[in-house]
mmCIF file of C-alpha atoms in Angstrom:
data_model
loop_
_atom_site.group_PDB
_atom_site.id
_atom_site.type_symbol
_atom_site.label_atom_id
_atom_site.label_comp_id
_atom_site.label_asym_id
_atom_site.label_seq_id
_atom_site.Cartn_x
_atom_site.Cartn_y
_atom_site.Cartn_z
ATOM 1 C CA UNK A 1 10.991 -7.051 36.881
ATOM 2 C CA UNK A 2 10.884 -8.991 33.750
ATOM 3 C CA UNK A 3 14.407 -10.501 33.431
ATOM 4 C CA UNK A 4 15.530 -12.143 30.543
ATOM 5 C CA UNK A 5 18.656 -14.541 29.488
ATOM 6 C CA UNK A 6 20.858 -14.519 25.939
ATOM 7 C CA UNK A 7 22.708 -18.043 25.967
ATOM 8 C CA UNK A 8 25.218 -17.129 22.179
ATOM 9 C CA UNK A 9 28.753 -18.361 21.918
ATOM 10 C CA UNK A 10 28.807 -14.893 19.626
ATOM 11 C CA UNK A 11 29.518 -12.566 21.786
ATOM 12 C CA UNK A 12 28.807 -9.356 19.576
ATOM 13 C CA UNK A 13 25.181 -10.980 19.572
ATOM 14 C CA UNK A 14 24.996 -10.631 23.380
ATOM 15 C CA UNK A 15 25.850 -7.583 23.310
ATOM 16 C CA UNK A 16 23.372 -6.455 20.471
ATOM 17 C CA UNK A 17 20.366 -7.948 22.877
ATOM 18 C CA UNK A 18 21.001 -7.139 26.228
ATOM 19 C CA UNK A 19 21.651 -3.341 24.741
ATOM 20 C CA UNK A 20 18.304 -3.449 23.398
ATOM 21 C CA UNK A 21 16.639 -5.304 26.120
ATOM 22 C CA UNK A 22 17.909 -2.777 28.859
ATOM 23 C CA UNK A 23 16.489 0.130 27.123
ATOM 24 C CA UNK A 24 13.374 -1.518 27.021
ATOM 25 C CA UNK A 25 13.363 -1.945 30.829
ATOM 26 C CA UNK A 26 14.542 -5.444 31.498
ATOM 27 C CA UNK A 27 17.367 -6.837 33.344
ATOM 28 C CA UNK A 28 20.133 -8.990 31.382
ATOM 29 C CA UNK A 29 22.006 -11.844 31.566
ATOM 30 C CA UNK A 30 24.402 -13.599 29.094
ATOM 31 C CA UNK A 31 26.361 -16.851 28.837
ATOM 32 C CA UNK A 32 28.809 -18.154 26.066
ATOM 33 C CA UNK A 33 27.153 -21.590 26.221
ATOM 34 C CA UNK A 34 24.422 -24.015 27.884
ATOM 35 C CA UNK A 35 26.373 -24.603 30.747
ATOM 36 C CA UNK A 36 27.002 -21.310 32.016
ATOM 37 C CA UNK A 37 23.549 -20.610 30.969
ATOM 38 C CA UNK A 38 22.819 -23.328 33.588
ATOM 39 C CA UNK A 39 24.767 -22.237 36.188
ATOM 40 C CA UNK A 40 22.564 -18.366 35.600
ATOM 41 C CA UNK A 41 19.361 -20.141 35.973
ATOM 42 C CA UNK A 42 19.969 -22.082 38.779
ATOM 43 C CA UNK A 43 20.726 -18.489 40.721
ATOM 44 C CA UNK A 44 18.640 -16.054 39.347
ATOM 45 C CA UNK A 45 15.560 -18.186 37.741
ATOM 46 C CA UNK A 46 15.265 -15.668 34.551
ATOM 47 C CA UNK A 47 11.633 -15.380 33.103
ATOM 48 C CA UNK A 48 12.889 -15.571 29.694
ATOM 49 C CA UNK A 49 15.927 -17.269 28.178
ATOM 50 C CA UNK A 50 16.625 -16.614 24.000
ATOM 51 C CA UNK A 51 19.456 -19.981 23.333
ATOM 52 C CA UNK A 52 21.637 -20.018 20.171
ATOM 53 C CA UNK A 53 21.734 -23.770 19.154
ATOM 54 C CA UNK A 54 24.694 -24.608 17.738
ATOM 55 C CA UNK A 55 27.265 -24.107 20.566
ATOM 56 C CA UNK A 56 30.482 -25.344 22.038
ATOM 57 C CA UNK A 57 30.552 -27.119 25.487
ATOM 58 C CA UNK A 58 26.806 -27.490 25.987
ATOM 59 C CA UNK A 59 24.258 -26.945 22.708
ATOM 60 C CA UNK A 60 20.913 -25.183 22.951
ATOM 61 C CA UNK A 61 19.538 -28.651 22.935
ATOM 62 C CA UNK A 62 21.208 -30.020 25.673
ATOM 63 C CA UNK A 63 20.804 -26.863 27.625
ATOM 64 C CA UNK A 64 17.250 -26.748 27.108
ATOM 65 C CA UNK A 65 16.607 -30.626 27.627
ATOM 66 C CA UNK A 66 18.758 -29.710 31.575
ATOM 67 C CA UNK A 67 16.776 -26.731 31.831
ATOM 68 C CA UNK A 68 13.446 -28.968 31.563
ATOM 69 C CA UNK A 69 14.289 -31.229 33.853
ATOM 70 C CA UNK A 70 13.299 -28.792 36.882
ATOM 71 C CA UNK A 71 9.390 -29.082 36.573
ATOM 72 C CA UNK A 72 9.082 -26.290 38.898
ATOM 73 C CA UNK A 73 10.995 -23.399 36.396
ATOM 74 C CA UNK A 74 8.960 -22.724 33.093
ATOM 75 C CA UNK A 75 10.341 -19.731 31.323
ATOM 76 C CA UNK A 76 9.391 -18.685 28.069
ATOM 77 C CA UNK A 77 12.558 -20.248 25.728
ATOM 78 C CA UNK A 78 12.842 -18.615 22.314
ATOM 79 C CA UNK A 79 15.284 -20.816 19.644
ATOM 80 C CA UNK A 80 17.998 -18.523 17.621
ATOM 81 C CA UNK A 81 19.419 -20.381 14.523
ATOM 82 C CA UNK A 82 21.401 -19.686 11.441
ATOM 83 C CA UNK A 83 21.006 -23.225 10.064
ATOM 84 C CA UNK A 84 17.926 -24.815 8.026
ATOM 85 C CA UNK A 85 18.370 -28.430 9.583
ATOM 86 C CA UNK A 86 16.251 -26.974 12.806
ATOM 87 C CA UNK A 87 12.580 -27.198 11.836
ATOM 88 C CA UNK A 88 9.915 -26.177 13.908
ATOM 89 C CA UNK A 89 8.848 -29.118 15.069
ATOM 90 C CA UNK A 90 12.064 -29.803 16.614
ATOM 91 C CA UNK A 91 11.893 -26.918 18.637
ATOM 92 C CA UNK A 92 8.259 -27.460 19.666
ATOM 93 C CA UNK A 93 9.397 -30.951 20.746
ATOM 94 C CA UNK A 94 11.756 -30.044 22.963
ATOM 95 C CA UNK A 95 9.538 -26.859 24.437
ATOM 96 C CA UNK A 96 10.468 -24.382 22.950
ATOM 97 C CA UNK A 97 7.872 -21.300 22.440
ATOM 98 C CA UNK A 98 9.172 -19.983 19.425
ATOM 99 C CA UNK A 99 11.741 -19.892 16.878
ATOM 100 C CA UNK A 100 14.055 -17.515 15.098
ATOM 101 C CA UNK A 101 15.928 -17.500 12.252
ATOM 102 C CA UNK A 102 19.291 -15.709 11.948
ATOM 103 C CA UNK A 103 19.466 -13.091 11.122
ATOM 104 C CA UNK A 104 16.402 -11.708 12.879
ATOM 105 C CA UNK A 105 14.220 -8.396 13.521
ATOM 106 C CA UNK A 106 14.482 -6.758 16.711
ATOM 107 C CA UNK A 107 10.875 -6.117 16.758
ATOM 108 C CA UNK A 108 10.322 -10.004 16.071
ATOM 109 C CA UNK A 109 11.873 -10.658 18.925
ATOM 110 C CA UNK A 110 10.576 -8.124 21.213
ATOM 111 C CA UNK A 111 6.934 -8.863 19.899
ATOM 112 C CA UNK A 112 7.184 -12.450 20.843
ATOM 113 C CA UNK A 113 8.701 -11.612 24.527
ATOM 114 C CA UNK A 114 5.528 -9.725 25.322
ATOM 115 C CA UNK A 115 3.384 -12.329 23.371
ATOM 116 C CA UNK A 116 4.692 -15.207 24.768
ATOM 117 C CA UNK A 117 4.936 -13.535 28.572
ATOM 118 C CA UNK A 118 0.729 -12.749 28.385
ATOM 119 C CA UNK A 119 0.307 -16.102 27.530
ATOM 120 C CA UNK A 120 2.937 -17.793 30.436
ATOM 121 C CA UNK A 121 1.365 -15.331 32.898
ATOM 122 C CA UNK A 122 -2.047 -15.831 32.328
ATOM 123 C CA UNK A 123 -1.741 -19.905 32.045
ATOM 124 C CA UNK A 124 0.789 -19.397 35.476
ATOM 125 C CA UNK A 125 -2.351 -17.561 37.410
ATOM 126 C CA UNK A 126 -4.400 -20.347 36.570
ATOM 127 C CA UNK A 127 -2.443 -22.879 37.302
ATOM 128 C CA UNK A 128 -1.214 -21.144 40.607
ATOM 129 C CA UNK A 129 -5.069 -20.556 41.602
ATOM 130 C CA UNK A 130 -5.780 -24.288 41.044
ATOM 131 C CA UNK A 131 -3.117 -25.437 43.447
ATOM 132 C CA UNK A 132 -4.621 -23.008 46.115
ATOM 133 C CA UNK A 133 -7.925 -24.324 45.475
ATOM 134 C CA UNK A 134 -7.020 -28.091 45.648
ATOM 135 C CA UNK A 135 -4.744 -26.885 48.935
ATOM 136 C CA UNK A 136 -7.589 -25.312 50.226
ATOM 137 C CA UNK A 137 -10.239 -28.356 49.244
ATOM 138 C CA UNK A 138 -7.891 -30.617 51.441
ATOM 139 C CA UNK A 139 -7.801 -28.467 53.938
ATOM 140 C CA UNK A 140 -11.065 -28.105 54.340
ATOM 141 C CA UNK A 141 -11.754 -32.495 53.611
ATOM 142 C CA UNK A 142 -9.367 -32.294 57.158
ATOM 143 C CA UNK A 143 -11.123 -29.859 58.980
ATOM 144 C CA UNK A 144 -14.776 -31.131 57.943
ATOM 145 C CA UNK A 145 -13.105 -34.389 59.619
ATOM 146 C CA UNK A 146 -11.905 -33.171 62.266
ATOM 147 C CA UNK A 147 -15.249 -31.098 63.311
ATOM 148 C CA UNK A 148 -16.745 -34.603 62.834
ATOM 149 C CA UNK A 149 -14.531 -36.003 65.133
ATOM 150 C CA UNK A 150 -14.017 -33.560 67.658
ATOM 151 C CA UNK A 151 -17.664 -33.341 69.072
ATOM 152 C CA UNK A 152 -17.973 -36.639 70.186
ATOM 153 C CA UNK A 153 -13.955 -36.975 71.555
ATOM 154 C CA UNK A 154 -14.017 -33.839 73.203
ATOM 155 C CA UNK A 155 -17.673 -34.837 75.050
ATOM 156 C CA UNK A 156 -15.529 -38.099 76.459
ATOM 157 C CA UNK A 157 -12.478 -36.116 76.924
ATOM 158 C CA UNK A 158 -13.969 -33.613 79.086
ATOM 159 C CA UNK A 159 -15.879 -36.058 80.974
ATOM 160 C CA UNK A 160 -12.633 -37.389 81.862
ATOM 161 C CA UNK A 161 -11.017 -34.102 82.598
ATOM 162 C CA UNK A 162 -14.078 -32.846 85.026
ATOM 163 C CA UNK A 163 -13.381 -35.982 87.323
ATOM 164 C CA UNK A 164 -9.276 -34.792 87.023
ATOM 165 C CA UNK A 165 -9.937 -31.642 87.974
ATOM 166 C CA UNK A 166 -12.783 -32.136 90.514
ATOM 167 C CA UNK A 167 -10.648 -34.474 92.210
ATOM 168 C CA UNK A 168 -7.448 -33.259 92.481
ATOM 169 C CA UNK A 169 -8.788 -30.121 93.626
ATOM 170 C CA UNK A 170 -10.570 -32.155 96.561
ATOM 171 C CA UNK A 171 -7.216 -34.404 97.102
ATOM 172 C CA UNK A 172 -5.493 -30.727 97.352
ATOM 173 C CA UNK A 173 -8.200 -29.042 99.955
ATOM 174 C CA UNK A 174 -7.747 -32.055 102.128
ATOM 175 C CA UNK A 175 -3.761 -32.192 102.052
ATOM 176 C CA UNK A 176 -3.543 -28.512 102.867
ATOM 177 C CA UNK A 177 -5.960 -29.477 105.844
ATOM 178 C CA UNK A 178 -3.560 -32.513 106.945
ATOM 179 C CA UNK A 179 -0.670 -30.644 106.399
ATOM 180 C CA UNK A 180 -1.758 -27.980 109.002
ATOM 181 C CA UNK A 181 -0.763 -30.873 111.201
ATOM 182 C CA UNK A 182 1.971 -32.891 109.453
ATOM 183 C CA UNK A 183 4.249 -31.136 107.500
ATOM 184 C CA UNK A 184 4.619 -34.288 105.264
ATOM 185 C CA UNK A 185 2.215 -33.395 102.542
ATOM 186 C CA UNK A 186 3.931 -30.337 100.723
ATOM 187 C CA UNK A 187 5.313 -32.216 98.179
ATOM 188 C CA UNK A 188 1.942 -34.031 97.515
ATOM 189 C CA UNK A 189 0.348 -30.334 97.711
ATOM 190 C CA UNK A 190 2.376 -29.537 95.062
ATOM 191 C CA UNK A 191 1.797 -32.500 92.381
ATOM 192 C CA UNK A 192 -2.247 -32.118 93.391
ATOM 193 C CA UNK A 193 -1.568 -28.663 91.977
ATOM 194 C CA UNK A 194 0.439 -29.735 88.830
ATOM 195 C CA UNK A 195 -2.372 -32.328 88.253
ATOM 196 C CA UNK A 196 -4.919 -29.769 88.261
ATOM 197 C CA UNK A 197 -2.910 -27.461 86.208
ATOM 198 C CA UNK A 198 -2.427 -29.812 83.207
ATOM 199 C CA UNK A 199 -6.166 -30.815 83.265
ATOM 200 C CA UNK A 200 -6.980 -27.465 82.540
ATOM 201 C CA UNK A 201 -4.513 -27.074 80.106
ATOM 202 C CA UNK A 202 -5.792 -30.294 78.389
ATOM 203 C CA UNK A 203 -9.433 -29.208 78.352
ATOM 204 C CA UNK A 204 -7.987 -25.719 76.987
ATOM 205 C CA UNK A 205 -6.440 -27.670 74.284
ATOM 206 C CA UNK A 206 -9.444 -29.314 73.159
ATOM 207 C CA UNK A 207 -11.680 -26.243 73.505
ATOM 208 C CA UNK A 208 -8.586 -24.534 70.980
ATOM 209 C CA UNK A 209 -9.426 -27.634 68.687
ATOM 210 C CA UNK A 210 -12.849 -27.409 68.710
ATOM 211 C CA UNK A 211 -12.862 -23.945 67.445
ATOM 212 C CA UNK A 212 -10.054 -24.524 64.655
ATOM 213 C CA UNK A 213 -12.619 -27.243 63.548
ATOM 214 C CA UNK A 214 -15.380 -25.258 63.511
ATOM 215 C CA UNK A 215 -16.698 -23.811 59.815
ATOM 216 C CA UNK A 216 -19.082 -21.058 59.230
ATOM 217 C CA UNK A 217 -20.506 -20.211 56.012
ATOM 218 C CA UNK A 218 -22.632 -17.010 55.610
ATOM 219 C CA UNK A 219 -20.918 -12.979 56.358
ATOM 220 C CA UNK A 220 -23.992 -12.959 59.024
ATOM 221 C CA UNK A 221 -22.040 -16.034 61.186
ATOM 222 C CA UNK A 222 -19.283 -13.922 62.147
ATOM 223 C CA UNK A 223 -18.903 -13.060 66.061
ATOM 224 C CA UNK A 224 -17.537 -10.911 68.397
ATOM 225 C CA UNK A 225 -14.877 -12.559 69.811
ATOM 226 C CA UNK A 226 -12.379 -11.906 72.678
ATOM 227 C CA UNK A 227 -9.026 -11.456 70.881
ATOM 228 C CA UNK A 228 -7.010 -12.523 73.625
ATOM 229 C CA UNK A 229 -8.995 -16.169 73.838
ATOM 230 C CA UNK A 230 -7.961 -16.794 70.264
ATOM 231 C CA UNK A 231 -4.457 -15.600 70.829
ATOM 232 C CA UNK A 232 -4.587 -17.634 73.993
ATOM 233 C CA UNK A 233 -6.088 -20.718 71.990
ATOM 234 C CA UNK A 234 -3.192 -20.800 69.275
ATOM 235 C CA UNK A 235 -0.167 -20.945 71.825
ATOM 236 C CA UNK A 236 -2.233 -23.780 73.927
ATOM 237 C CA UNK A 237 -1.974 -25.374 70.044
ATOM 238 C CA UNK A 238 2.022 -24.887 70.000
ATOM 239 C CA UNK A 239 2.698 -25.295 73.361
ATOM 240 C CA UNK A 240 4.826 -28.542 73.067
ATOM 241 C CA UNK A 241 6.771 -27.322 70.075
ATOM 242 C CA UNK A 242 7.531 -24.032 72.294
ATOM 243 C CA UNK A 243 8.794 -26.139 75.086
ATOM 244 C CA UNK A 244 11.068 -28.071 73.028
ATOM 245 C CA UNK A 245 12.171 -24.979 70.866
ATOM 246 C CA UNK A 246 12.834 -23.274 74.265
ATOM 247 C CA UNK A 247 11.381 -20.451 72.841
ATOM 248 C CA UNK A 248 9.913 -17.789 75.498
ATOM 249 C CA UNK A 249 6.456 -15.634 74.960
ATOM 250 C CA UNK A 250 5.112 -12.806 76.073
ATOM 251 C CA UNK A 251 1.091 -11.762 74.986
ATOM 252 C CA UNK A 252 0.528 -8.129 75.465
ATOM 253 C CA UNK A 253 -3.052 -8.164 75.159
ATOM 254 C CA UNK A 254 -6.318 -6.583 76.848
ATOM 255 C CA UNK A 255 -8.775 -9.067 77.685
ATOM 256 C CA UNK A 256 -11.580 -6.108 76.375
ATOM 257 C CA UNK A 257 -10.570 -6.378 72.829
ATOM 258 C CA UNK A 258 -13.330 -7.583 70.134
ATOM 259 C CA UNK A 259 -13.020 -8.533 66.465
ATOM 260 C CA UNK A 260 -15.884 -9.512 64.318
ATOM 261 C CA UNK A 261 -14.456 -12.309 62.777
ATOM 262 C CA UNK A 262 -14.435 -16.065 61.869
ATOM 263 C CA UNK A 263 -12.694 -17.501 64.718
ATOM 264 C CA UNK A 264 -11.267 -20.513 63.114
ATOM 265 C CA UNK A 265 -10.225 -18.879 60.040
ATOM 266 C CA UNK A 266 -8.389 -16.182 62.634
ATOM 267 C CA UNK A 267 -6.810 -18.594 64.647
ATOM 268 C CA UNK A 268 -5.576 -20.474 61.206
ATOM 269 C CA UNK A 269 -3.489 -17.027 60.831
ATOM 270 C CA UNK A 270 -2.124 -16.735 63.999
ATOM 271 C CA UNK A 271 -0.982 -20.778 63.895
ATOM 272 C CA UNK A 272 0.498 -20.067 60.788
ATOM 273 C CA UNK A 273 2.548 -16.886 62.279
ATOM 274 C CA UNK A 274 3.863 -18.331 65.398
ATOM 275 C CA UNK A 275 4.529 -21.856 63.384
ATOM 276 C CA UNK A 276 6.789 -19.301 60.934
ATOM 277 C CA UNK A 277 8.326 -18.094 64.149
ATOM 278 C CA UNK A 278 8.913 -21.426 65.821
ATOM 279 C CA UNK A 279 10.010 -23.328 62.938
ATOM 280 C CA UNK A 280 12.895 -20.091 62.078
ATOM 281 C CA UNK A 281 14.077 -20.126 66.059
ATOM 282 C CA UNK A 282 14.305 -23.198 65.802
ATOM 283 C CA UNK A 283 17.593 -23.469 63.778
ATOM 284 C CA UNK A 284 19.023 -20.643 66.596
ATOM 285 C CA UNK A 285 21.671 -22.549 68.151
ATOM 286 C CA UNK A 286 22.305 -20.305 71.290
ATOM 287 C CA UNK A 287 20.929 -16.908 72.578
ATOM 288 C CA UNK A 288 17.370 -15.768 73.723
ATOM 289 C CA UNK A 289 14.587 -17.162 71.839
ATOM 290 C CA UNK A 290 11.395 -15.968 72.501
ATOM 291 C CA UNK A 291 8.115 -14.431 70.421
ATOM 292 C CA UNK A 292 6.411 -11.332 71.472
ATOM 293 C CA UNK A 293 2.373 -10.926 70.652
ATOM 294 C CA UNK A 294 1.736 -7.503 71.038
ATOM 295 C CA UNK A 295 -1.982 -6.141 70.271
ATOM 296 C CA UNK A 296 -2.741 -2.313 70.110
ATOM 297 C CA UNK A 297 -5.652 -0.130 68.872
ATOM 298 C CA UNK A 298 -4.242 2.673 65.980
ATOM 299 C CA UNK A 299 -7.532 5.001 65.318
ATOM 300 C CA UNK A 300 -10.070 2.719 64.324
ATOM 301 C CA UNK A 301 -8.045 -0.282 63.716
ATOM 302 C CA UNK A 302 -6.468 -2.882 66.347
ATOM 303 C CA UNK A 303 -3.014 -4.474 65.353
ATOM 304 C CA UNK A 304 -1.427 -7.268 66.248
ATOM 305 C CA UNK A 305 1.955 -7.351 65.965
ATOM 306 C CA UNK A 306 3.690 -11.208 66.072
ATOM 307 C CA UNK A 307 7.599 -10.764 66.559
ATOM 308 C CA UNK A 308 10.545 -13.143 67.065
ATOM 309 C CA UNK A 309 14.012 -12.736 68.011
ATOM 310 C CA UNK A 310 15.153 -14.745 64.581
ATOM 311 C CA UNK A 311 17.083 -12.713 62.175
ATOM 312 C CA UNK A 312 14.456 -10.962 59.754
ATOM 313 C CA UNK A 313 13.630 -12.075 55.991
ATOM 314 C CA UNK A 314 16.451 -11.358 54.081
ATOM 315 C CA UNK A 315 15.905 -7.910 51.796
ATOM 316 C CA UNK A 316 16.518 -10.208 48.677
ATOM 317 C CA UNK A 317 12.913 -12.302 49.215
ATOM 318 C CA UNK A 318 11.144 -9.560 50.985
ATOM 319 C CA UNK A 319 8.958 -8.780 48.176
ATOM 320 C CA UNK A 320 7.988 -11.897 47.533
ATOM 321 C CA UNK A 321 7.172 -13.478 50.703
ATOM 322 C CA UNK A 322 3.593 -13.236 50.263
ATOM 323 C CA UNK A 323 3.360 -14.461 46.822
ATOM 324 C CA UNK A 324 1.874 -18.281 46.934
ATOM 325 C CA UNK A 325 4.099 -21.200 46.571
ATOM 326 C CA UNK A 326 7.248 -18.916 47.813
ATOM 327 C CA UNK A 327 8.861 -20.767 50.789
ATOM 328 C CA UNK A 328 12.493 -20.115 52.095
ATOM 329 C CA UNK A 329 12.062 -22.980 53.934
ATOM 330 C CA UNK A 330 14.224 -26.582 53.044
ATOM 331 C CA UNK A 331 12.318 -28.892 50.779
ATOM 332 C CA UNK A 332 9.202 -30.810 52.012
ATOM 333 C CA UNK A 333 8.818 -28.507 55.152
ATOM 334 C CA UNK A 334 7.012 -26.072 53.797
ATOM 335 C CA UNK A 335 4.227 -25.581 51.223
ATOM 336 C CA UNK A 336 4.949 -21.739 50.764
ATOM 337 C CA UNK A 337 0.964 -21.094 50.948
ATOM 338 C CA UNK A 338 0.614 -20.317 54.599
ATOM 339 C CA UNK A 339 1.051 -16.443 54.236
ATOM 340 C CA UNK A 340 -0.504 -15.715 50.941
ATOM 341 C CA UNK A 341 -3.404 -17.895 52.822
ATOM 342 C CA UNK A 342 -3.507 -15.835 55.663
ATOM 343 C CA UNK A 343 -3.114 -12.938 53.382
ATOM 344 C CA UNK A 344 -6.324 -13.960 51.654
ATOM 345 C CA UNK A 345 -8.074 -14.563 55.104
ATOM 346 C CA UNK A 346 -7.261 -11.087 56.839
ATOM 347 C CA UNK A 347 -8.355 -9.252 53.454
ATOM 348 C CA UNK A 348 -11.736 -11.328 53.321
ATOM 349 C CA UNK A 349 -12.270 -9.576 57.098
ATOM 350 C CA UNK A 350 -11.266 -6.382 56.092
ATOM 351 C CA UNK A 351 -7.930 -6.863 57.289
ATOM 352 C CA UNK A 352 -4.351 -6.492 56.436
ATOM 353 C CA UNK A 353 -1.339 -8.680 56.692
ATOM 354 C CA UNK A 354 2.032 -6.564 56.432
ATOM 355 C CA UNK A 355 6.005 -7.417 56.825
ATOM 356 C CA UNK A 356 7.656 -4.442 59.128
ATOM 357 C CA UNK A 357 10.750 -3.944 57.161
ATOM 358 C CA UNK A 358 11.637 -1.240 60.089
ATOM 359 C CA UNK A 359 12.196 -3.853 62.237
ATOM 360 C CA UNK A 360 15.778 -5.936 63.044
ATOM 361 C CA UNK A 361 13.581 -8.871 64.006
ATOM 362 C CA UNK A 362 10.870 -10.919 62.216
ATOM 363 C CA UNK A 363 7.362 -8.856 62.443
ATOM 364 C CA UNK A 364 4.551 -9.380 61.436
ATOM 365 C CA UNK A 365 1.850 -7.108 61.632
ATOM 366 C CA UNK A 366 -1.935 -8.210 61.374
ATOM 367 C CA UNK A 367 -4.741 -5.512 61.642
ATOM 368 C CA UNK A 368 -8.724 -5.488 61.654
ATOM 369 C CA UNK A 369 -11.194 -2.931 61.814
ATOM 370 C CA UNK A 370 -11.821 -2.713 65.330
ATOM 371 C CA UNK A 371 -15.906 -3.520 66.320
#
């Protein structure tokens, strides 16, 4: 909802606008003067503020010049003034979408909100679209590398992991055959096995990058992939920051399940989702932390449901959670474009990407068509 902000150190002028702006179906605020008109912005971010100039404390200059010094809030400011020494100019100057003299029409006024609001949405959609599409052009600059890179490092890689695994897998046949004898080689037994076990997990690793790397271009490259082995292929991705977050997980997942799908582009979501996850445990002092993936065919769809034992998304930013550039995260760690991207992704498969408000945990639910 469209809300809207009356900064007049006349009070019965308030008054006169927020009545009429309520009836027209937008929420109010008022302030006395450019200070407390700061202190409202900096909480509730109104779309629209209408300043008085000439004011005690803080003037509408002042408050607009502090209000302009946040480059990421751009409401639509409207200029009230009784006095002649305020010219046009000036206002433009300063920002300012229009101006109006005292004492003004109502309709004036509400003419220019909706004006004014077209014009800041539509030139906010374009510039929102143009940061996802410069986002998304880096993105894909990294990934192009990456793909580059990957073929011939994960050729060398695995060459080195196939003499790992071959040979601590002989090393471990021929201890368990000593140790018939000699009860001395248990503990080596066991660190064979561990060698073995991280070799695999290593070549895992690089098979998980070699599909995030991957790009496909045409509807007719999707495939029919085993849900479970991208699943599987995003924790190997995380494992390290699970470790360290302590975090526990649990996959509840058939190994029979099929989507048609881009892999890579799938995976992307489900990196993004258990990133969220890890990222909010993370500032969980003490308690359980762990992440359930839990997959499930409804009709003709299958679900996968991504939950954490954090505390939910407040009710507050629910709505806008999806929206790009909308991050509850602390500055510089995140670019609020993960879920609208993964949004975007799920929908280009025929797909869905829903918050389950039912829940007292974080959930996420993705679905697909199932093949």
């Amino acid at each position: 909802m469209t809300s809207i902000l009356i900064v007049d150190d006349e009070e019965m002028i308030c008054t006169y606008l927020e009545m009429h702006f309520r009836n027209e179906g937008y929420t109010t605020f008022s302030a006395q003067n450019g200070l407390e008109g700061i202190k409202i912005c900096q909480e509730h971010f109104p779309n629209i503020i209408i300043s008085d100039i000439k004011m005690p404390k803080c003037d509408g200059v002042q408050f607009i010049q502090l209000i302009k010094e946040n480059k990421d809030y751009n409401p639509v400011i409207f200029y009230m003034t009784a006095y002649s020494d305020v010219t046009i100019g000036t206002a433009y100057d300063l920002g300012v979408d229009a101006l109006f003299k005292k004492p003004f029409q109502m309709k004036d006024i509400l003419g220019g909100i909706k004006k004014f609001s077209k014009i800041k949405e539509e030139h906010g959609q374009i510039e929102e679209q143009k940061k996802i599409n410069d986002i998304k052009t880096s993105e894909n600059a990294q990934l192009t590398l990456l793909a580059e890179l990957s073929t011939g490092i994960s050729h060398n890689i695995n060459n080195h992991i196939s003499y790992i695994t071959t040979s601590s897998y002989v090393l471990k046949k021929y201890l368990e055959k000593e140790n018939d004898e000699n009860d001395k080689y248990s503990k080596m037994i066991q660190i064979s096995e561990k060698i073995h076990a991280h070799a695999l997990m290593t070549y895992r690793i690089v098979k998980s990058m070699k599909m995030l790397a991957r790009k496909n271009h045409s509807e007719d490259e999707k495939e029919n992939v085993c849900l479970l082995s991208i699943i599987q292929s995003s924790i190997d991705l995380l494992e390290e920051n699970l470790k360290l977050g302590m975090i526990k997980y649990i996959i509840n997942c058939h190994n029979d399940i099929y989507i048609k799908c881009f892999p890579e582009q799938i995976m992307q979501v489900f990196l993004n989702l258990l990133q969220n996850s890890c990222d909010a445990l993370s500032s969980i002092e003490s308690g359980d932390k762990w992440i359930n993936i839990d997959v499930c065919r409804i009709d003709n769809n299958i679900e996968i449901a991504f939950t954490d034992s954090g505390f939910g998304i407040p009710e507050n930013v629910r709505n806008r959670i999806m929206d790009p550039f909308f991050t509850t995260k602390d500055r510089g760690k995140g670019t609020g474009v993960g879920l609208s991207l993964s949004k975007k992704i799920l929908e280009a498969h025929d797909g869905t990407l829903s918050l389950d408000e039912s829940s007292k945990n974080t959930r996420f639910v993705a679905s697909f068509k199932s093949t």
